[in-house]
Amino acid sequence: MNHFSDKLIAWYELNKRDLPWRHTSNPYHIWVSEIMLQQTQAVTVVPYYNRFIATLKDIKALADTSEETLLKLWEGLGYYSRVRNMQQAAKVIINHHNGVFPNRYEDIIILKGIGEYTAGAILSIAFNQKISALDGNVSRVMSRFYAIEDDIALNKTKVKLNNLNQALVDKENPATYTQAIIELGATLCTKSKPDCENCPVNSGCMAFEKGLTNVIPFKSKLKAKKEKKFMTAIMINEDGNFLVSKVADNLLNGLYLLPQVEAESIQYAIESFESNGITVLTYDYLNPYKHIFTHLLWEMDVYVLKVKGIGIYQPVGDYQTIPIATAHKQIIIKEGYYGNI
Ligand code: SF4
């Protein structure tokens, strides 16, 4: 008898949030939800998930859809390589598994964008296999429950926590166990101020017993982010078109950006725009903006420019028709150049 999972599952059945991916064991749906949830909170993911599943109803639809559609469906979630990897993985499933999502760890772990956690989550939640799925939430619960003070950023600590979780996975109901422990970490055993009084497993929790919940999990400091300073332009030409550029780099590949130059002054940026075939007629300063990527910070001084010509840029009549990087979409929305979203 596994008291931990019994108490956890009983609590979950009474307290779980009603999320759309909890009404299905379709592995495609579970996969989509897990990839979206990697960097984003559940409540934010819900409309994206519903729209994605409604538009791309199965793995074949995902494999066949255009890049523009794919990026548009993902617009706002960020980390676009996730959805590109999903499409590549969908093509492998079509070509090597007859379009049926594989149910063996060794077949899933080699799909692009699927790591140990996601493989474990799909196998336990969609296929009800007794396998650990160790994400940040589960790491936190395990490290506190066993009062493990090792640095959770280290791989050897993850292996230890994964083994502890693996031993606790309910053998009759792995799918519910995995969802329940993730839910516990997301709602009660939170990073700051865990609600230990209402926790279903508090009677065996060593961090709670020893008063260590504010120091566990221990994580070494992240490296400082690299900073970049841009002059960023909402640029409108004489035809009333907005000018944008399509990106071809690892960070935002395939998305569109407002014209911008890495510079400390607008004069320098204007010279750069003009050397690329644009004539600047007027410019006005709007506001400063910031965007934080995982290891990078963009500081942007935003201007609105009236210009002649299009130079190296691409004209669009409406920002809503193209997938724009979130770093710039927030600017367009806040400055009132974007319609209803
Ligand atoms: S008792 Fe507190 S620290 Fe321990 S698992 Fe529950 S919420 Fe987390």
mmCIF file of C-alpha atoms and ligand atoms in Angstrom:
data_model
loop_
_atom_site.group_PDB
_atom_site.id
_atom_site.type_symbol
_atom_site.label_atom_id
_atom_site.label_comp_id
_atom_site.label_asym_id
_atom_site.label_seq_id
_atom_site.Cartn_x
_atom_site.Cartn_y
_atom_site.Cartn_z
ATOM 1 C CA MET A 1 0.000 0.000 0.000
ATOM 2 C CA ASN A 2 1.434 3.361 -1.082
ATOM 3 C CA HIS A 3 0.139 5.918 1.432
ATOM 4 C CA PHE A 4 1.745 8.835 -0.373
ATOM 5 C CA SER A 5 -0.031 8.201 -3.680
ATOM 6 C CA ASP A 6 -3.312 7.210 -2.006
ATOM 7 C CA LYS A 7 -3.478 10.493 -0.123
ATOM 8 C CA LEU A 8 -2.270 12.477 -3.101
ATOM 9 C CA ILE A 9 -4.789 10.968 -5.516
ATOM 10 C CA ALA A 10 -7.684 11.337 -3.062
ATOM 11 C CA TRP A 11 -6.801 15.029 -2.663
ATOM 12 C CA TYR A 12 -6.450 15.492 -6.418
ATOM 13 C CA GLU A 13 -9.838 13.982 -7.214
ATOM 14 C CA LEU A 14 -11.468 16.544 -4.941
ATOM 15 C CA ASN A 15 -9.336 19.596 -5.733
ATOM 16 C CA LYS A 16 -8.064 19.397 -9.301
ATOM 17 C CA ARG A 17 -8.509 22.356 -11.610
ATOM 18 C CA ASP A 18 -10.753 21.727 -14.594
ATOM 19 C CA LEU A 19 -8.326 21.913 -17.523
ATOM 20 C CA PRO A 20 -9.209 20.674 -21.027
ATOM 21 C CA TRP A 21 -6.321 18.209 -21.335
ATOM 22 C CA ARG A 22 -7.575 16.472 -18.204
ATOM 23 C CA HIS A 23 -10.607 15.206 -20.125
ATOM 24 C CA THR A 24 -8.591 13.157 -22.584
ATOM 25 C CA SER A 25 -5.987 10.420 -22.820
ATOM 26 C CA ASN A 26 -5.376 11.101 -26.523
ATOM 27 C CA PRO A 27 -1.540 11.146 -26.726
ATOM 28 C CA TYR A 28 -1.549 13.876 -29.372
ATOM 29 C CA HIS A 29 -3.579 16.137 -27.082
ATOM 30 C CA ILE A 30 -1.406 15.310 -24.064
ATOM 31 C CA TRP A 31 1.715 16.000 -26.122
ATOM 32 C CA VAL A 32 0.435 19.404 -27.285
ATOM 33 C CA SER A 33 -0.527 20.386 -23.743
ATOM 34 C CA GLU A 34 2.809 19.281 -22.276
ATOM 35 C CA ILE A 35 4.835 21.212 -24.843
ATOM 36 C CA MET A 36 2.738 24.348 -24.294
ATOM 37 C CA LEU A 37 2.993 23.985 -20.513
ATOM 38 C CA GLN A 38 6.805 23.838 -20.589
ATOM 39 C CA GLN A 39 7.203 27.606 -20.291
ATOM 40 C CA THR A 40 3.687 28.845 -19.626
ATOM 41 C CA GLN A 41 1.128 28.684 -16.821
ATOM 42 C CA ALA A 42 -1.880 26.398 -17.251
ATOM 43 C CA VAL A 43 -4.546 29.129 -17.282
ATOM 44 C CA THR A 44 -2.688 30.958 -20.040
ATOM 45 C CA VAL A 45 -2.267 27.785 -22.083
ATOM 46 C CA VAL A 46 -6.005 26.893 -22.148
ATOM 47 C CA PRO A 47 -7.125 29.122 -25.089
ATOM 48 C CA TYR A 48 -3.974 28.328 -27.073
ATOM 49 C CA TYR A 49 -4.496 24.617 -26.506
ATOM 50 C CA ASN A 50 -8.165 24.722 -27.521
ATOM 51 C CA ARG A 51 -7.389 26.711 -30.674
ATOM 52 C CA PHE A 52 -4.466 24.469 -31.639
ATOM 53 C CA ILE A 53 -6.425 21.248 -31.221
ATOM 54 C CA ALA A 54 -9.466 22.681 -33.051
ATOM 55 C CA THR A 55 -7.307 23.847 -35.984
ATOM 56 C CA LEU A 56 -4.875 20.927 -36.210
ATOM 57 C CA LYS A 57 -7.106 18.026 -35.267
ATOM 58 C CA ASP A 58 -4.546 15.257 -35.477
ATOM 59 C CA ILE A 59 -0.883 14.435 -36.000
ATOM 60 C CA LYS A 60 -1.291 14.428 -39.794
ATOM 61 C CA ALA A 61 -2.795 17.917 -39.775
ATOM 62 C CA LEU A 62 0.160 19.119 -37.675
ATOM 63 C CA ALA A 63 2.664 17.472 -40.021
ATOM 64 C CA ASP A 64 1.010 18.989 -43.129
ATOM 65 C CA THR A 65 0.265 22.555 -42.011
ATOM 66 C CA SER A 66 2.201 25.595 -43.254
ATOM 67 C CA GLU A 67 4.866 27.312 -41.183
ATOM 68 C CA GLU A 68 2.822 30.537 -41.154
ATOM 69 C CA THR A 69 -0.232 28.768 -39.699
ATOM 70 C CA LEU A 70 1.918 26.999 -37.162
ATOM 71 C CA LEU A 71 3.607 30.171 -35.960
ATOM 72 C CA LYS A 72 0.321 32.082 -35.926
ATOM 73 C CA LEU A 73 -1.222 29.403 -33.662
ATOM 74 C CA TRP A 74 1.800 29.701 -31.357
ATOM 75 C CA GLU A 75 2.037 33.491 -31.453
ATOM 76 C CA GLY A 76 2.228 34.781 -27.885
ATOM 77 C CA LEU A 77 3.490 31.547 -26.335
ATOM 78 C CA GLY A 78 7.111 32.261 -27.258
ATOM 79 C CA TYR A 79 9.977 29.790 -27.647
ATOM 80 C CA TYR A 80 8.857 28.988 -31.172
ATOM 81 C CA SER A 81 11.380 26.201 -31.638
ATOM 82 C CA ARG A 82 8.961 24.123 -29.552
ATOM 83 C CA VAL A 83 6.259 24.095 -32.201
ATOM 84 C CA ARG A 84 8.750 23.667 -35.053
ATOM 85 C CA ASN A 85 10.125 20.615 -33.260
ATOM 86 C CA MET A 86 6.584 19.303 -32.838
ATOM 87 C CA GLN A 87 5.986 19.501 -36.568
ATOM 88 C CA GLN A 88 9.209 17.619 -37.289
ATOM 89 C CA ALA A 89 8.267 14.987 -34.723
ATOM 90 C CA ALA A 90 4.777 14.715 -36.287
ATOM 91 C CA LYS A 91 6.388 13.977 -39.659
ATOM 92 C CA VAL A 92 8.471 11.192 -38.075
ATOM 93 C CA ILE A 93 5.319 9.716 -36.494
ATOM 94 C CA ILE A 94 3.566 9.797 -39.881
ATOM 95 C CA ASN A 95 6.513 8.216 -41.712
ATOM 96 C CA HIS A 96 7.705 5.681 -39.139
ATOM 97 C CA HIS A 97 4.665 4.872 -36.979
ATOM 98 C CA ASN A 98 1.816 5.093 -39.520
ATOM 99 C CA GLY A 99 0.611 8.293 -37.876
ATOM 100 C CA VAL A 100 0.007 6.527 -34.541
ATOM 101 C CA PHE A 101 1.706 8.073 -31.496
ATOM 102 C CA PRO A 102 4.272 5.499 -30.243
ATOM 103 C CA ASN A 103 3.869 4.053 -26.756
ATOM 104 C CA ARG A 104 7.443 2.942 -26.071
ATOM 105 C CA TYR A 105 9.925 5.198 -24.258
ATOM 106 C CA GLU A 106 12.725 4.509 -26.755
ATOM 107 C CA ASP A 107 10.509 5.586 -29.676
ATOM 108 C CA ILE A 108 9.250 8.730 -27.943
ATOM 109 C CA ILE A 109 12.530 10.038 -26.489
ATOM 110 C CA ILE A 110 14.122 10.309 -29.951
ATOM 111 C CA LEU A 111 11.348 12.610 -31.260
ATOM 112 C CA LYS A 112 12.495 16.182 -31.628
ATOM 113 C CA GLY A 113 11.639 18.422 -28.674
ATOM 114 C CA ILE A 114 10.743 15.548 -26.346
ATOM 115 C CA GLY A 115 12.979 15.164 -23.305
ATOM 116 C CA GLU A 116 12.771 12.813 -20.343
ATOM 117 C CA TYR A 117 10.051 14.740 -18.576
ATOM 118 C CA THR A 118 7.754 15.014 -21.600
ATOM 119 C CA ALA A 119 8.299 11.363 -22.521
ATOM 120 C CA GLY A 120 7.407 10.364 -18.952
ATOM 121 C CA ALA A 121 4.357 12.608 -18.923
ATOM 122 C CA ILE A 122 3.000 11.231 -22.213
ATOM 123 C CA LEU A 123 3.651 7.606 -21.231
ATOM 124 C CA SER A 124 2.078 7.956 -17.807
ATOM 125 C CA ILE A 125 -0.845 10.275 -18.629
ATOM 126 C CA ALA A 126 -1.796 9.010 -22.104
ATOM 127 C CA PHE A 127 -0.728 5.362 -21.848
ATOM 128 C CA ASN A 128 -1.043 4.818 -18.080
ATOM 129 C CA GLN A 129 2.479 3.398 -17.783
ATOM 130 C CA LYS A 130 4.284 3.367 -14.420
ATOM 131 C CA ILE A 131 6.974 5.884 -15.191
ATOM 132 C CA SER A 132 8.154 9.051 -13.432
ATOM 133 C CA ALA A 133 7.647 12.459 -15.037
ATOM 134 C CA LEU A 134 9.898 14.871 -13.173
ATOM 135 C CA ASP A 135 9.242 18.528 -13.952
ATOM 136 C CA GLY A 136 9.976 21.580 -11.781
ATOM 137 C CA ASN A 137 6.808 21.037 -9.735
ATOM 138 C CA VAL A 138 7.568 17.400 -8.992
ATOM 139 C CA SER A 139 11.224 18.185 -8.196
ATOM 140 C CA ARG A 140 10.058 20.717 -5.638
ATOM 141 C CA VAL A 141 7.633 18.302 -3.977
ATOM 142 C CA MET A 142 10.166 15.447 -3.893
ATOM 143 C CA SER A 143 13.030 17.594 -2.585
ATOM 144 C CA ARG A 144 10.819 18.972 0.183
ATOM 145 C CA PHE A 145 9.098 15.712 1.057
ATOM 146 C CA TYR A 146 12.497 14.040 1.568
ATOM 147 C CA ALA A 147 14.264 17.261 2.764
ATOM 148 C CA ILE A 148 16.938 16.971 0.077
ATOM 149 C CA GLU A 149 19.168 20.021 0.283
ATOM 150 C CA ASP A 150 21.291 19.298 -2.817
ATOM 151 C CA ASP A 151 21.319 21.815 -5.695
ATOM 152 C CA ILE A 152 18.337 20.880 -7.874
ATOM 153 C CA ALA A 153 20.031 22.419 -10.906
ATOM 154 C CA LEU A 154 22.529 19.523 -10.865
ATOM 155 C CA ASN A 155 21.898 16.481 -12.965
ATOM 156 C CA LYS A 156 22.802 14.041 -10.179
ATOM 157 C CA THR A 157 20.126 15.656 -7.960
ATOM 158 C CA LYS A 158 17.557 15.281 -10.729
ATOM 159 C CA VAL A 159 18.437 11.594 -11.050
ATOM 160 C CA LYS A 160 17.992 11.157 -7.289
ATOM 161 C CA LEU A 161 14.629 12.956 -7.264
ATOM 162 C CA ASN A 162 13.475 11.062 -10.330
ATOM 163 C CA ASN A 163 14.250 7.732 -8.655
ATOM 164 C CA LEU A 164 12.358 8.768 -5.532
ATOM 165 C CA ASN A 165 9.357 9.799 -7.603
ATOM 166 C CA GLN A 166 9.537 6.631 -9.707
ATOM 167 C CA ALA A 167 9.255 4.561 -6.523
ATOM 168 C CA LEU A 168 6.083 6.407 -5.519
ATOM 169 C CA VAL A 169 4.188 6.295 -8.839
ATOM 170 C CA ASP A 170 0.909 4.508 -8.224
ATOM 171 C CA LYS A 171 1.034 1.178 -10.013
ATOM 172 C CA GLU A 172 -2.720 0.959 -10.599
ATOM 173 C CA ASN A 173 -3.158 4.529 -11.714
ATOM 174 C CA PRO A 174 0.027 6.180 -12.985
ATOM 175 C CA ALA A 175 -1.929 8.670 -15.121
ATOM 176 C CA THR A 176 -3.748 10.152 -12.141
ATOM 177 C CA TYR A 177 -0.636 10.033 -9.942
ATOM 178 C CA THR A 178 1.426 12.083 -12.406
ATOM 179 C CA GLN A 179 -1.277 14.700 -12.857
ATOM 180 C CA ALA A 180 -1.855 14.822 -9.095
ATOM 181 C CA ILE A 181 1.764 15.416 -8.093
ATOM 182 C CA ILE A 182 2.175 18.099 -10.757
ATOM 183 C CA GLU A 183 -1.018 19.719 -9.471
ATOM 184 C CA LEU A 184 0.243 19.605 -5.890
ATOM 185 C CA GLY A 185 3.430 21.409 -6.918
ATOM 186 C CA ALA A 186 1.515 23.961 -8.983
ATOM 187 C CA THR A 187 -1.131 24.802 -6.397
ATOM 188 C CA LEU A 188 -0.034 23.953 -2.814
ATOM 189 C CA CYS A 189 3.674 23.138 -2.791
ATOM 190 C CA THR A 190 4.496 26.384 -4.536
ATOM 191 C CA LYS A 191 7.910 28.048 -4.723
ATOM 192 C CA SER A 192 7.172 30.611 -2.047
ATOM 193 C CA LYS A 193 4.800 30.116 0.867
ATOM 194 C CA PRO A 194 3.713 26.476 0.346
ATOM 195 C CA ASP A 195 0.316 25.772 1.891
ATOM 196 C CA CYS A 196 1.535 22.921 4.116
ATOM 197 C CA GLU A 197 -1.464 23.041 6.447
ATOM 198 C CA ASN A 198 -3.743 21.893 3.631
ATOM 199 C CA CYS A 199 -1.282 19.539 1.977
ATOM 200 C CA PRO A 200 -2.480 15.896 1.739
ATOM 201 C CA VAL A 201 1.045 14.524 2.373
ATOM 202 C CA ASN A 202 2.150 16.895 5.148
ATOM 203 C CA SER A 203 2.268 14.151 7.776
ATOM 204 C CA GLY A 204 5.297 12.543 6.083
ATOM 205 C CA CYS A 205 6.937 15.685 4.706
ATOM 206 C CA MET A 206 10.406 16.136 6.179
ATOM 207 C CA ALA A 207 10.912 19.757 5.077
ATOM 208 C CA PHE A 208 7.609 20.666 6.754
ATOM 209 C CA GLU A 209 8.537 18.747 9.882
ATOM 210 C CA LYS A 210 11.996 20.403 10.090
ATOM 211 C CA GLY A 211 10.834 23.901 9.126
ATOM 212 C CA LEU A 212 12.926 23.878 5.945
ATOM 213 C CA THR A 213 10.298 24.675 3.321
ATOM 214 C CA ASN A 214 11.742 28.141 2.721
ATOM 215 C CA VAL A 215 15.253 26.837 1.933
ATOM 216 C CA ILE A 216 14.357 23.702 -0.040
ATOM 217 C CA PRO A 217 14.632 23.290 -2.960
ATOM 218 C CA PHE A 218 18.072 24.858 -3.100
ATOM 219 C CA LYS A 219 19.082 26.149 -6.509
ATOM 220 C CA SER A 220 22.388 27.788 -7.439
ATOM 221 C CA LYS A 221 22.155 31.250 -8.993
ATOM 222 C CA LEU A 222 21.543 31.514 -12.731
ATOM 223 C CA LYS A 223 24.087 33.227 -14.912
ATOM 224 C CA ALA A 224 23.406 36.931 -15.491
ATOM 225 C CA LYS A 225 21.452 37.652 -18.651
ATOM 226 C CA LYS A 226 23.185 39.261 -21.610
ATOM 227 C CA GLU A 227 21.729 42.689 -22.426
ATOM 228 C CA LYS A 228 21.158 44.282 -25.822
ATOM 229 C CA LYS A 229 20.028 47.833 -26.532
ATOM 230 C CA PHE A 230 17.919 48.545 -29.633
ATOM 231 C CA MET A 231 16.354 51.493 -31.415
ATOM 232 C CA THR A 232 13.074 49.959 -32.544
ATOM 233 C CA ALA A 233 10.758 51.512 -35.147
ATOM 234 C CA ILE A 234 7.056 51.348 -35.861
ATOM 235 C CA MET A 235 7.739 52.344 -39.463
ATOM 236 C CA ILE A 236 4.950 53.450 -41.789
ATOM 237 C CA ASN A 237 5.614 54.234 -45.435
ATOM 238 C CA GLU A 238 3.760 56.462 -47.904
ATOM 239 C CA ASP A 239 1.368 53.618 -48.878
ATOM 240 C CA GLY A 240 0.236 53.295 -45.272
ATOM 241 C CA ASN A 241 2.030 49.961 -44.926
ATOM 242 C CA PHE A 242 3.928 48.882 -41.835
ATOM 243 C CA LEU A 243 7.424 47.658 -42.528
ATOM 244 C CA VAL A 244 8.705 44.472 -40.940
ATOM 245 C CA SER A 245 11.522 42.029 -41.440
ATOM 246 C CA LYS A 246 11.433 38.246 -41.332
ATOM 247 C CA VAL A 247 14.021 36.806 -38.985
ATOM 248 C CA ALA A 248 16.445 34.063 -39.879
ATOM 249 C CA ASP A 249 18.287 33.240 -36.674
ATOM 250 C CA ASN A 250 18.098 30.594 -33.981
ATOM 251 C CA LEU A 251 16.230 32.745 -31.469
ATOM 252 C CA LEU A 252 13.180 33.828 -33.490
ATOM 253 C CA ASN A 253 13.569 32.067 -36.818
ATOM 254 C CA GLY A 254 10.629 32.643 -39.208
ATOM 255 C CA LEU A 255 8.895 35.310 -37.112
ATOM 256 C CA TYR A 256 8.577 38.963 -38.059
ATOM 257 C CA LEU A 257 10.127 41.910 -36.226
ATOM 258 C CA LEU A 258 9.749 45.655 -36.421
ATOM 259 C CA PRO A 259 12.775 47.305 -38.014
ATOM 260 C CA GLN A 260 15.376 47.752 -35.298
ATOM 261 C CA VAL A 261 19.050 48.495 -34.969
ATOM 262 C CA GLU A 262 21.320 47.660 -32.076
ATOM 263 C CA ALA A 263 22.355 51.218 -31.173
ATOM 264 C CA GLU A 264 22.405 53.803 -28.397
ATOM 265 C CA SER A 265 20.941 56.677 -30.431
ATOM 266 C CA ILE A 266 18.105 57.177 -32.926
ATOM 267 C CA GLN A 267 20.416 59.174 -35.211
ATOM 268 C CA TYR A 268 22.653 56.178 -35.632
ATOM 269 C CA ALA A 269 19.598 53.973 -36.277
ATOM 270 C CA ILE A 270 18.251 56.419 -38.898
ATOM 271 C CA GLU A 271 21.584 56.334 -40.731
ATOM 272 C CA SER A 272 21.396 52.567 -40.713
ATOM 273 C CA PHE A 273 17.769 52.548 -42.020
ATOM 274 C CA GLU A 274 18.738 55.022 -44.754
ATOM 275 C CA SER A 275 21.733 52.952 -45.809
ATOM 276 C CA ASN A 276 19.226 50.120 -46.287
ATOM 277 C CA GLY A 277 17.091 52.085 -48.793
ATOM 278 C CA ILE A 278 14.617 53.950 -46.516
ATOM 279 C CA THR A 279 14.129 57.736 -46.436
ATOM 280 C CA VAL A 280 13.066 58.902 -42.967
ATOM 281 C CA LEU A 281 10.595 61.830 -43.174
ATOM 282 C CA THR A 282 9.665 62.235 -39.489
ATOM 283 C CA TYR A 283 10.292 60.426 -36.234
ATOM 284 C CA ASP A 284 8.775 60.656 -32.750
ATOM 285 C CA TYR A 285 9.802 58.933 -29.558
ATOM 286 C CA LEU A 286 7.123 56.692 -28.007
ATOM 287 C CA ASN A 287 8.263 54.664 -24.992
ATOM 288 C CA PRO A 288 10.964 52.355 -23.616
ATOM 289 C CA TYR A 289 10.241 48.606 -23.560
ATOM 290 C CA LYS A 290 11.983 45.493 -22.289
ATOM 291 C CA HIS A 291 11.701 41.852 -23.263
ATOM 292 C CA ILE A 292 13.311 39.020 -21.343
ATOM 293 C CA PHE A 293 14.369 35.835 -23.087
ATOM 294 C CA THR A 294 15.859 32.898 -21.180
ATOM 295 C CA HIS A 295 19.430 34.233 -21.250
ATOM 296 C CA LEU A 296 18.959 37.566 -22.927
ATOM 297 C CA LEU A 297 17.405 40.947 -22.181
ATOM 298 C CA TRP A 298 16.341 43.344 -24.933
ATOM 299 C CA GLU A 299 16.017 47.020 -24.020
ATOM 300 C CA MET A 300 14.189 48.884 -26.767
ATOM 301 C CA ASP A 301 13.652 52.607 -27.271
ATOM 302 C CA VAL A 302 10.598 52.687 -29.517
ATOM 303 C CA TYR A 303 9.976 55.381 -32.137
ATOM 304 C CA VAL A 304 7.283 55.860 -34.753
ATOM 305 C CA LEU A 305 8.788 56.748 -38.119
ATOM 306 C CA LYS A 306 7.124 58.073 -41.299
ATOM 307 C CA VAL A 307 9.271 56.929 -44.189
ATOM 308 C CA LYS A 308 9.456 56.685 -47.972
ATOM 309 C CA GLY A 309 10.218 53.403 -49.688
ATOM 310 C CA ILE A 310 10.537 49.914 -48.285
ATOM 311 C CA GLY A 311 14.265 49.204 -48.543
ATOM 312 C CA ILE A 312 15.173 45.769 -47.266
ATOM 313 C CA TYR A 313 11.891 45.485 -45.354
ATOM 314 C CA GLN A 314 8.606 43.814 -46.166
ATOM 315 C CA PRO A 315 5.426 45.897 -46.261
ATOM 316 C CA VAL A 316 2.250 44.664 -44.536
ATOM 317 C CA GLY A 317 -1.091 46.419 -44.299
ATOM 318 C CA ASP A 318 -2.057 44.780 -41.027
ATOM 319 C CA TYR A 319 0.096 43.334 -38.264
ATOM 320 C CA GLN A 320 -2.557 40.742 -37.480
ATOM 321 C CA THR A 321 -1.922 38.812 -40.692
ATOM 322 C CA ILE A 322 1.610 37.756 -39.788
ATOM 323 C CA PRO A 323 3.275 35.999 -36.859
ATOM 324 C CA ILE A 324 5.110 38.681 -34.909
ATOM 325 C CA ALA A 325 7.662 37.974 -32.189
ATOM 326 C CA THR A 326 6.171 38.614 -28.739
ATOM 327 C CA ALA A 327 8.991 41.063 -27.936
ATOM 328 C CA HIS A 328 7.494 43.388 -30.549
ATOM 329 C CA LYS A 329 3.856 42.390 -30.479
ATOM 330 C CA GLN A 330 3.568 43.794 -26.937
ATOM 331 C CA ILE A 331 4.811 47.149 -28.301
ATOM 332 C CA ILE A 332 2.382 47.181 -31.224
ATOM 333 C CA ILE A 333 -0.538 46.390 -28.917
ATOM 334 C CA LYS A 334 0.390 48.890 -26.212
ATOM 335 C CA GLU A 335 1.010 51.655 -28.727
ATOM 336 C CA GLY A 336 -2.407 51.020 -30.308
ATOM 337 C CA TYR A 337 -1.321 49.785 -33.754
ATOM 338 C CA TYR A 338 -2.825 46.315 -33.380
ATOM 339 C CA GLY A 339 -6.546 45.535 -33.688
ATOM 340 C CA ASN A 340 -8.535 43.212 -31.467
ATOM 341 C CA ILE A 341 -6.783 40.022 -30.505
HETATM 342 S S1 SF4 B 1 3.860 19.637 3.376
HETATM 343 FE FE1 SF4 B 1 4.378 21.570 2.425
HETATM 344 S S2 SF4 B 1 6.464 21.342 1.689
HETATM 345 FE FE2 SF4 B 1 5.692 19.293 2.140
HETATM 346 S S3 SF4 B 1 4.924 18.548 0.179
HETATM 347 FE FE3 SF4 B 1 3.198 19.491 1.265
HETATM 348 S S4 SF4 B 1 3.115 21.622 0.576
HETATM 349 FE FE4 SF4 B 1 5.120 20.767 0.022
#
